[in-house]
PDB file of C-alpha atoms and ligand atoms in Angstrom:
ATOM      1  CA  MET W 215      84.393 101.689 128.849  1.00  0.00           C
ATOM      2  CA  ASN W 216      84.038 102.271 125.114  1.00  0.00           C
ATOM      3  CA  PHE W 217      86.811 100.021 123.830  1.00  0.00           C
ATOM      4  CA  GLU W 218      87.037  96.448 122.572  1.00  0.00           C
ATOM      5  CA  ILE W 219      89.727  93.938 121.646  1.00  0.00           C
ATOM      6  CA  ILE W 220      88.990  92.546 118.165  1.00  0.00           C
ATOM      7  CA  THR W 221      90.236  88.968 117.780  1.00  0.00           C
ATOM      8  CA  ASN W 222      90.004  86.148 115.222  1.00  0.00           C
ATOM      9  CA  VAL W 223      91.738  88.252 112.546  1.00  0.00           C
ATOM     10  CA  SER W 224      94.541  85.785 111.894  1.00  0.00           C
ATOM     11  CA  HIS W 225      94.745  83.414 108.923  1.00  0.00           C
ATOM     12  CA  SER W 226      98.298  82.278 109.629  1.00  0.00           C
ATOM     13  CA  ASN W 227      99.767  78.962 108.616  1.00  0.00           C
ATOM     14  CA  ALA W 228     103.156  77.320 108.037  1.00  0.00           C
ATOM     15  CA  HIS W 229     103.748  79.679 105.097  1.00  0.00           C
ATOM     16  CA  GLY W 230     103.364  82.871 107.077  1.00  0.00           C
ATOM     17  CA  GLU W 231     101.006  85.173 108.883  1.00  0.00           C
ATOM     18  CA  LEU W 232      98.022  87.005 107.382  1.00  0.00           C
ATOM     19  CA  PHE W 233      95.664  89.338 109.256  1.00  0.00           C
ATOM     20  CA  VAL W 234      92.355  90.630 107.892  1.00  0.00           C
ATOM     21  CA  PHE W 235      90.398  93.755 108.838  1.00  0.00           C
ATOM     22  CA  GLU W 236      87.227  94.517 106.858  1.00  0.00           C
ATOM     23  CA  ASN W 237      84.869  97.503 106.756  1.00  0.00           C
ATOM     24  CA  LEU W 238      81.786  96.987 108.914  1.00  0.00           C
ATOM     25  CA  LYS W 239      82.684  93.336 109.478  1.00  0.00           C
ATOM     26  CA  ASN W 240      85.341  92.919 112.145  1.00  0.00           C
ATOM     27  CA  VAL W 241      86.058  96.677 111.894  1.00  0.00           C
ATOM     28  CA  PRO W 242      82.928  98.216 113.485  1.00  0.00           C
ATOM     29  CA  PHE W 243      82.928 101.314 111.221  1.00  0.00           C
ATOM     30  CA  ALA W 244      83.619 102.304 107.609  1.00  0.00           C
ATOM     31  CA  ILE W 245      87.339 103.030 107.188  1.00  0.00           C
ATOM     32  CA  LYS W 246      88.136 106.442 105.688  1.00  0.00           C
ATOM     33  CA  ARG W 247      91.791 106.812 106.717  1.00  0.00           C
ATOM     34  CA  VAL W 248      94.789 104.661 107.568  1.00  0.00           C
ATOM     35  CA  TYR W 249      97.956 105.966 109.211  1.00  0.00           C
ATOM     36  CA  CYS W 250     101.001 104.347 110.774  1.00  0.00           C
ATOM     37  CA  ILE W 251     103.291 105.256 113.657  1.00  0.00           C
ATOM     38  CA  LYS W 252     106.850 103.927 114.042  1.00  0.00           C
ATOM     39  CA  ASN W 253     110.293 104.882 115.382  1.00  0.00           C
ATOM     40  CA  VAL W 254     108.850 106.244 118.636  1.00  0.00           C
ATOM     41  CA  PRO W 255     111.538 106.801 121.311  1.00  0.00           C
ATOM     42  CA  SER W 256     110.955 104.520 124.315  1.00  0.00           C
ATOM     43  CA  THR W 257     110.565 107.542 126.593  1.00  0.00           C
ATOM     44  CA  SER W 258     107.958 109.267 124.419  1.00  0.00           C
ATOM     45  CA  ILE W 259     104.282 109.561 125.279  1.00  0.00           C
ATOM     46  CA  ARG W 260     101.964 110.101 122.320  1.00  0.00           C
ATOM     47  CA  GLY W 261      98.232 110.654 122.127  1.00  0.00           C
ATOM     48  CA  GLY W 262      97.159 112.922 124.963  1.00  0.00           C
ATOM     49  CA  HIS W 263      93.745 113.490 123.431  1.00  0.00           C
ATOM     50  CA  ALA W 264      90.216 112.167 122.919  1.00  0.00           C
ATOM     51  CA  HIS W 265      87.860 112.357 119.953  1.00  0.00           C
ATOM     52  CA  THR W 266      84.205 113.401 120.110  1.00  0.00           C
ATOM     53  CA  GLN W 267      83.250 111.653 116.867  1.00  0.00           C
ATOM     54  CA  LEU W 268      86.173 109.624 115.529  1.00  0.00           C
ATOM     55  CA  GLU W 269      86.395 105.880 116.053  1.00  0.00           C
ATOM     56  CA  GLN W 270      89.662 104.001 115.546  1.00  0.00           C
ATOM     57  CA  LEU W 271      91.034 100.482 115.391  1.00  0.00           C
ATOM     58  CA  VAL W 272      94.720 100.162 116.310  1.00  0.00           C
ATOM     59  CA  ILE W 273      96.792  97.193 115.186  1.00  0.00           C
ATOM     60  CA  CYS W 274     100.303  96.626 116.451  1.00  0.00           C
ATOM     61  CA  LEU W 275     102.045  95.197 113.367  1.00  0.00           C
ATOM     62  CA  ALA W 276     105.406  94.761 115.141  1.00  0.00           C
ATOM     63  CA  GLY W 277     106.861  95.230 118.604  1.00  0.00           C
ATOM     64  CA  SER W 278     104.684  96.423 121.455  1.00  0.00           C
ATOM     65  CA  CYS W 279     103.342  99.480 123.235  1.00  0.00           C
ATOM     66  CA  LYS W 280     100.820 100.354 125.923  1.00  0.00           C
ATOM     67  CA  PHE W 281      97.619 102.364 125.809  1.00  0.00           C
ATOM     68  CA  LEU W 282      96.222 104.138 128.851  1.00  0.00           C
ATOM     69  CA  LEU W 283      92.487 104.557 128.192  1.00  0.00           C
ATOM     70  CA  ASP W 284      90.397 106.877 130.321  1.00  0.00           C
ATOM     71  CA  ASP W 285      86.629 107.545 130.145  1.00  0.00           C
ATOM     72  CA  GLY W 286      86.780 110.336 132.723  1.00  0.00           C
ATOM     73  CA  THR W 287      85.896 107.963 135.556  1.00  0.00           C
ATOM     74  CA  THR W 288      87.941 104.806 135.006  1.00  0.00           C
ATOM     75  CA  LYS W 289      91.437 104.265 133.628  1.00  0.00           C
ATOM     76  CA  THR W 290      92.650 101.006 132.100  1.00  0.00           C
ATOM     77  CA  ILE W 291      95.894  99.911 130.487  1.00  0.00           C
ATOM     78  CA  VAL W 292      95.923  97.783 127.329  1.00  0.00           C
ATOM     79  CA  GLU W 293      99.188  96.359 125.986  1.00  0.00           C
ATOM     80  CA  LEU W 294      99.352  95.686 122.261  1.00  0.00           C
ATOM     81  CA  TYR W 295     102.041  93.219 121.151  1.00  0.00           C
ATOM     82  CA  SER W 296     100.590  91.317 118.200  1.00  0.00           C
ATOM     83  CA  PRO W 297      98.642  91.924 114.959  1.00  0.00           C
ATOM     84  CA  GLN W 298      96.435  89.030 116.094  1.00  0.00           C
ATOM     85  CA  GLN W 299      94.358  91.581 117.932  1.00  0.00           C
ATOM     86  CA  GLY W 300      93.009  95.033 117.200  1.00  0.00           C
ATOM     87  CA  LEU W 301      92.162  97.669 119.785  1.00  0.00           C
ATOM     88  CA  PHE W 302      88.878  99.428 118.963  1.00  0.00           C
ATOM     89  CA  ILE W 303      88.752 102.861 120.614  1.00  0.00           C
ATOM     90  CA  GLY W 304      85.309 104.440 120.612  1.00  0.00           C
ATOM     91  CA  LYS W 305      84.243 108.038 121.066  1.00  0.00           C
ATOM     92  CA  ASN W 306      85.094 110.163 124.101  1.00  0.00           C
ATOM     93  CA  LEU W 307      87.992 108.067 125.386  1.00  0.00           C
ATOM     94  CA  TRP W 308      91.191 109.790 126.383  1.00  0.00           C
ATOM     95  CA  ARG W 309      94.292 107.876 125.247  1.00  0.00           C
ATOM     96  CA  ASP W 310      97.997 108.044 126.032  1.00  0.00           C
ATOM     97  CA  MET W 311     100.423 105.697 124.250  1.00  0.00           C
ATOM     98  CA  TYR W 312     103.757 104.883 125.867  1.00  0.00           C
ATOM     99  CA  ASP W 313     106.386 102.177 126.464  1.00  0.00           C
ATOM    100  CA  PHE W 314     106.976 101.790 122.724  1.00  0.00           C
ATOM    101  CA  SER W 315     109.469  99.055 121.864  1.00  0.00           C
ATOM    102  CA  PRO W 316     112.109 100.204 119.331  1.00  0.00           C
ATOM    103  CA  ASP W 317     110.549  98.007 116.621  1.00  0.00           C
ATOM    104  CA  CYS W 318     106.957  99.017 117.332  1.00  0.00           C
ATOM    105  CA  ILE W 319     104.807  99.741 114.259  1.00  0.00           C
ATOM    106  CA  LEU W 320     101.219 100.787 114.846  1.00  0.00           C
ATOM    107  CA  MET W 321      98.654 100.858 112.062  1.00  0.00           C
ATOM    108  CA  VAL W 322      95.538 102.891 112.808  1.00  0.00           C
ATOM    109  CA  LEU W 323      92.254 102.547 110.910  1.00  0.00           C
ATOM    110  CA  ALA W 324      90.034 105.585 111.375  1.00  0.00           C
ATOM    111  CA  SER W 325      86.353 106.268 110.700  1.00  0.00           C
ATOM    112  CA  ASP W 326      86.962 109.747 109.252  1.00  0.00           C
ATOM    113  CA  PHE W 327      89.460 112.056 107.590  1.00  0.00           C
ATOM    114  CA  TYR W 328      91.939 114.033 109.684  1.00  0.00           C
ATOM    115  CA  ASP W 329      90.308 117.003 111.376  1.00  0.00           C
ATOM    116  CA  PRO W 330      92.372 118.787 114.050  1.00  0.00           C
ATOM    117  CA  GLU W 331      89.226 120.654 115.211  1.00  0.00           C
ATOM    118  CA  GLU W 332      87.640 117.384 116.303  1.00  0.00           C
ATOM    119  CA  TYR W 333      90.406 116.595 118.826  1.00  0.00           C
ATOM    120  CA  ILE W 334      89.979 117.279 122.552  1.00  0.00           C
ATOM    121  CA  ARG W 335      93.532 117.998 123.721  1.00  0.00           C
ATOM    122  CA  ASP W 336      92.695 119.684 127.024  1.00  0.00           C
ATOM    123  CA  TYR W 337      92.094 117.205 129.881  1.00  0.00           C
ATOM    124  CA  PRO W 338      89.800 119.462 131.993  1.00  0.00           C
ATOM    125  CA  THR W 339      87.669 120.056 128.869  1.00  0.00           C
ATOM    126  CA  PHE W 340      87.539 116.283 128.338  1.00  0.00           C
ATOM    127  CA  LEU W 341      86.373 115.757 131.948  1.00  0.00           C
ATOM    128  CA  SER W 342      83.661 118.394 131.553  1.00  0.00           C
ATOM    129  CA  ILE W 343      82.409 116.681 128.360  1.00  0.00           C
ATOM    130  CA  CYS W 344      82.352 113.317 130.177  1.00  0.00           C
ATOM    131  CA  SER W 345      80.304 114.660 133.065  1.00  0.00           C
ATOM    132  CA  ALA W 346      77.862 116.633 130.846  1.00  0.00           C
TER     133      ALA W 346
HETATM  134  P1  TYD N   8      98.926 113.457 116.552  1.00  0.00           P
HETATM  135  O1  TYD N   8      97.472 113.203 116.351  1.00  0.00           O
HETATM  136  O2  TYD N   8      99.308 114.489 117.569  1.00  0.00           O
HETATM  137  O3  TYD N   8      99.680 112.081 116.873  1.00  0.00           O
HETATM  138  P2  TYD N   8      99.571 111.153 118.188  1.00  0.00           P
HETATM  139  O4  TYD N   8      98.132 111.098 118.597  1.00  0.00           O
HETATM  140  O5  TYD N   8     100.109 109.811 117.749  1.00  0.00           O
HETATM  141  O6  TYD N   8     100.442 111.722 119.253  1.00  0.00           O
HETATM  142  O7  TYD N   8      99.536 113.850 115.147  1.00  0.00           O
HETATM  143  C1  TYD N   8     100.906 114.182 114.968  1.00  0.00           C
HETATM  144  C2  TYD N   8     101.053 115.074 113.750  1.00  0.00           C
HETATM  145  O8  TYD N   8     100.610 114.420 112.564  1.00  0.00           O
HETATM  146  C3  TYD N   8     100.244 116.366 113.861  1.00  0.00           C
HETATM  147  O9  TYD N   8     101.031 117.420 113.320  1.00  0.00           O
HETATM  148  C4  TYD N   8      99.065 116.137 112.963  1.00  0.00           C
HETATM  149  C5  TYD N   8      99.594 115.187 111.919  1.00  0.00           C
HETATM  150  N1  TYD N   8      98.552 114.258 111.425  1.00  0.00           N
HETATM  151  C6  TYD N   8      98.037 114.423 110.146  1.00  0.00           C
HETATM  152  O10 TYD N   8      98.387 115.361 109.418  1.00  0.00           O
HETATM  153  N2  TYD N   8      97.093 113.537 109.704  1.00  0.00           N
HETATM  154  C7  TYD N   8      96.674 112.498 110.451  1.00  0.00           C
HETATM  155  O11 TYD N   8      95.817 111.688 109.991  1.00  0.00           O
HETATM  156  C8  TYD N   8      97.200 112.337 111.782  1.00  0.00           C
HETATM  157  C9  TYD N   8      96.738 111.222 112.672  1.00  0.00           C
HETATM  158  C10 TYD N   8      98.146 113.246 112.234  1.00  0.00           C
END
């Protein structure tokens, strides 16, 4: 499945925690956009889409949440609970995000600008793209 957990980002010591993400180094694409998600009600499910071109790296800066990733054949659940790891989500992966803790803050690094036309929001369409 086209995802990866990026580790070894932490430079923490007795004086605090520092996490580094760099273009084309531990981030496997050139970053064009950064957005954050917070204050998600614990019963909310976000995402519900895939991207044909966009690649993303998700970092959970605080709290926790779960990602259901689906490549059209296999589903897997990844829990994010620390900025010590980043979740790389490649192309053509359906994602649902849920079980947000009240303090959850997600930071998302993206390989391109926002383009609503590039989203696949219809699950049957996603499955037909996967099997093409
Ligand atoms: P959406 O992609 O549906 O969020 P999620 O995948 O977390 O459920 O985006 C929610 C709203 O924010 C939608 O109206 C589009 C807008 N938006 C932007 O304007 N720019 C962006 O970069 C993103 C990610 C969303």
